[in-house]
Amino acid sequence: MTLEEVSARPAGPGQAVVKVKAAGVNPVDTYIRAGNYASLPPLPFTPGADGAGVVEAVGSDVRSFAPGDRVYFSGTVDGRAYGSYAEVALCNLDQIHRLPTQVSYAEGAGIGIPYVTAWRALLDKGRAVPGETVLIHGASGAVGTAAVQIARAAGLRVFGTAGTERGRQLALEQGAHEVFDHTAGAYEKQIIDKTDGRGVDLVVEMLANVNLVRDLELLAKRGRVAIVGNRGSLELNPRAIMGKDATIVGFTNWNATPAELATAHAAILAGMERSGFKPQVGKEMALGEAPRAHEDVLKPGAYGKIVLIP
Ligand code: NAP
């Protein structure tokens, strides 16, 4: 990746130009950059889906946003070709959302993919209901910290895992009731003990190829596993699913319908305004440091969100 000057495009009907104050770095940006993803943009392209900033211009038919509005966005016109790692982004109206004043631009860049993913994993695909116990694997990362906040506000008993003491502390600060070390051999027994032997109702899984077999052991009867992240294959005996009437559900945000996305963003906006949802920014880097940000986002020891500042 290199910084280059390209010409900005004006806002057409149903579009807005956003002056980007911060861009969110998501693991998927690295998969796309590496050419290791199901759908890829033609080269060269500008990476990034998530960002936050100020509306600079709107199409002549646009009434719902005006220049000067604070917004966050997830996605840009032309899908993956003109992304958020830029000084300006051109978005369709359904890709931009109002940014509450108490949420900074850097925090706003951490809303789109992480919060929609966390919301869908817990409440849509995971079908969590108040009073249930959820295990959020990777509660130190961008999706995980969002999931802890959302789960806690939804009335769940929240368990989180992280690989570092600092990450576990972050998960506790976001509202986790109990935290565990996913690198320690004994964490499964600790989790089972904390549920008096019953197991958890839902697992939000960030690395299914490593954890899925153990997740099924940790589940209560009729429990669910919502697969958010996966980086490989595994061997699994389906009897572990049958024996518990368990459900394993996977999803990818690119498949979400406009209506599903609108529902998730409405819930997230309400959560920011009324329930204290706040993306945790662990690292701010200059836009030109995007190559290093792509290395850092894949390293162990996650601590919230990495954002790029143009
Ligand atoms: P991130 O900020 O880099 O966080 C990654 C998290 O995974 C960290 O909390 C990390 O914990 C944890 N982790 C690493 N190894 C683990 C293990 N063996 N067991 C449990 N947790 C482990 O990334 P993110 O943005 O939160 O995304 C998380 C994953 O979800 C990525 O794989 C991403 O590609 C995927 N994702 C999928 C969708 C979708 O549409 N399905 C959307 C967004 C993200 P420590 O660093 O503390 O060890």
GROMACS .gro file of N, CA and C and ligand atoms in nm, residues 27 31 113 117 137-144 161-164 182 206-207 210-211 228-229 231 251-253 297 300-302 304, ligand 1:
model
  144
   27PRO      N    1  -0.978  -0.667   1.018
   27PRO     CA    2  -0.904  -0.779   0.961
   27PRO      C    3  -0.940  -0.807   0.816
   31TYR      N    4  -0.736  -0.927   0.445
   31TYR     CA    5  -0.763  -1.043   0.358
   31TYR      C    6  -0.780  -0.993   0.213
  113ILE      N    7  -1.829  -0.212   1.097
  113ILE     CA    8  -1.819  -0.358   1.092
  113ILE      C    9  -1.821  -0.420   1.232
  117THR      N   10  -2.142  -0.652   1.339
  117THR     CA   11  -2.108  -0.795   1.354
  117THR      C   12  -2.147  -0.844   1.493
  137HIS      N   13  -1.564  -1.506   2.283
  137HIS     CA   14  -1.422  -1.536   2.262
  137HIS      C   15  -1.359  -1.416   2.195
  138GLY      N   16  -1.240  -1.376   2.240
  138GLY     CA   17  -1.177  -1.258   2.179
  138GLY      C   18  -1.248  -1.131   2.221
  139ALA      N   19  -1.270  -1.118   2.352
  139ALA     CA   20  -1.341  -1.000   2.405
  139ALA      C   21  -1.250  -0.878   2.414
  140SER      N   22  -1.125  -0.893   2.372
  140SER     CA   23  -1.029  -0.782   2.375
  140SER      C   24  -1.024  -0.707   2.242
  141GLY      N   25  -1.079  -0.766   2.137
  141GLY     CA   26  -1.067  -0.706   2.003
  141GLY      C   27  -1.181  -0.611   1.972
  142ALA      N   28  -1.188  -0.568   1.847
  142ALA     CA   29  -1.288  -0.468   1.808
  142ALA      C   30  -1.429  -0.525   1.814
  143VAL      N   31  -1.450  -0.643   1.756
  143VAL     CA   32  -1.583  -0.705   1.762
  143VAL      C   33  -1.614  -0.747   1.905
  144GLY      N   34  -1.514  -0.802   1.974
  144GLY     CA   35  -1.535  -0.854   2.108
  144GLY      C   36  -1.574  -0.747   2.208
  161THR      N   37  -1.315  -1.389   2.677
  161THR     CA   38  -1.177  -1.439   2.681
  161THR      C   39  -1.085  -1.341   2.611
  162ALA      N   40  -0.959  -1.341   2.654
  162ALA     CA   41  -0.853  -1.265   2.587
  162ALA      C   42  -0.721  -1.333   2.620
  163GLY      N   43  -0.622  -1.308   2.536
  163GLY     CA   44  -0.493  -1.375   2.553
  163GLY      C   45  -0.394  -1.300   2.640
  164THR      N   46  -0.429  -1.177   2.680
  164THR     CA   47  -0.338  -1.099   2.765
  164THR      C   48  -0.414  -1.044   2.885
  182HIS      N   49  -0.783  -1.742   2.700
  182HIS     CA   50  -0.802  -1.849   2.601
  182HIS      C   51  -0.672  -1.920   2.564
  206MET      N   52  -1.463  -1.606   1.762
  206MET     CA   53  -1.377  -1.526   1.673
  206MET      C   54  -1.276  -1.610   1.597
  207LEU      N   55  -1.253  -1.734   1.640
  207LEU     CA   56  -1.153  -1.818   1.574
  207LEU      C   57  -1.199  -1.963   1.576
  210VAL      N   58  -0.994  -2.296   1.568
  210VAL     CA   59  -0.920  -2.332   1.689
  210VAL      C   60  -1.016  -2.380   1.799
  211ASN      N   61  -1.132  -2.316   1.809
  211ASN     CA   62  -1.213  -2.334   1.931
  211ASN      C   63  -1.343  -2.413   1.916
  228VAL      N   64  -1.818  -1.591   1.408
  228VAL     CA   65  -1.783  -1.460   1.352
  228VAL      C   66  -1.655  -1.471   1.271
  229GLY      N   67  -1.554  -1.537   1.329
  229GLY     CA   68  -1.422  -1.543   1.265
  229GLY      C   69  -1.372  -1.685   1.250
  231ARG      N   70  -1.010  -1.896   1.056
  231ARG     CA   71  -0.893  -1.885   0.969
  231ARG      C   72  -0.835  -2.022   0.935
  251PHE      N   73  -2.204  -1.653   0.973
  251PHE     CA   74  -2.259  -1.545   0.891
  251PHE      C   75  -2.145  -1.454   0.846
  252THR      N   76  -2.171  -1.381   0.740
  252THR     CA   77  -2.078  -1.278   0.699
  252THR      C   78  -2.159  -1.152   0.667
  253ASN      N   79  -2.106  -1.040   0.710
  253ASN     CA   80  -2.184  -0.916   0.698
  253ASN      C   81  -2.217  -0.879   0.554
  297VAL      N   82  -0.298  -0.547   1.311
  297VAL     CA   83  -0.434  -0.596   1.337
  297VAL      C   84  -0.441  -0.749   1.337
  300PRO      N   85  -0.139  -1.120   1.782
  300PRO     CA   86  -0.207  -1.145   1.909
  300PRO      C   87  -0.190  -1.027   2.004
  301GLY      N   88  -0.270  -1.024   2.108
  301GLY     CA   89  -0.261  -0.914   2.204
  301GLY      C   90  -0.347  -0.797   2.164
  302ALA      N   91  -0.467  -0.826   2.109
  302ALA     CA   92  -0.559  -0.720   2.064
  302ALA      C   93  -0.596  -0.630   2.180
  304GLY      N   94  -0.881  -0.347   2.161
  304GLY     CA   95  -0.978  -0.260   2.094
  304GLY      C   96  -0.944  -0.240   1.948
  311NAP     P1   97  -0.933  -0.803   1.631
  311NAP     O1   98  -0.969  -0.669   1.686
  311NAP     O2   99  -0.798  -0.822   1.573
  311NAP     O3  100  -0.953  -0.909   1.750
  311NAP     C1  101  -0.923  -1.046   1.732
  311NAP     C2  102  -0.967  -1.115   1.860
  311NAP     O4  103  -0.954  -1.256   1.847
  311NAP     C3  104  -0.883  -1.073   1.981
  311NAP     O5  105  -0.968  -1.044   2.087
  311NAP     C4  106  -0.801  -1.197   2.008
  311NAP     O6  107  -0.766  -1.211   2.146
  311NAP     C5  108  -0.898  -1.305   1.968
  311NAP     N1  109  -0.834  -1.434   1.953
  311NAP     C6  110  -0.714  -1.463   1.895
  311NAP     N2  111  -0.688  -1.595   1.908
  311NAP     C7  112  -0.792  -1.649   1.977
  311NAP     C8  113  -0.823  -1.779   2.023
  311NAP     N3  114  -0.741  -1.884   2.002
  311NAP     N4  115  -0.938  -1.799   2.089
  311NAP     C9  116  -1.022  -1.695   2.113
  311NAP     N5  117  -0.999  -1.569   2.073
  311NAP    C10  118  -0.884  -1.548   2.005
  311NAP     O7  119  -1.038  -0.848   1.519
  311NAP     P2  120  -1.195  -0.817   1.510
  311NAP     O8  121  -1.214  -0.700   1.423
  311NAP     O9  122  -1.250  -0.817   1.646
  311NAP    O10  123  -1.243  -0.947   1.430
  311NAP    C11  124  -1.239  -1.075   1.493
  311NAP    C12  125  -1.255  -1.184   1.388
  311NAP    O11  126  -1.384  -1.179   1.332
  311NAP    C13  127  -1.157  -1.173   1.270
  311NAP    O12  128  -1.118  -1.302   1.230
  311NAP    C14  129  -1.241  -1.108   1.161
  311NAP    O13  130  -1.195  -1.139   1.032
  311NAP    C15  131  -1.376  -1.168   1.191
  311NAP     N6  132  -1.489  -1.086   1.146
  311NAP    C16  133  -1.589  -1.146   1.077
  311NAP    C17  134  -1.699  -1.073   1.038
  311NAP    C18  135  -1.813  -1.141   0.965
  311NAP    O14  136  -1.886  -1.076   0.889
  311NAP     N7  137  -1.833  -1.269   0.989
  311NAP    C19  138  -1.707  -0.936   1.064
  311NAP    C20  139  -1.604  -0.878   1.140
  311NAP    C21  140  -1.496  -0.955   1.181
  311NAP     P3  141  -0.617  -1.179   2.200
  311NAP    O15  142  -0.550  -1.089   2.101
  311NAP    O16  143  -0.642  -1.114   2.333
  311NAP    O17  144  -0.550  -1.311   2.212
   0.00000   0.00000   0.00000
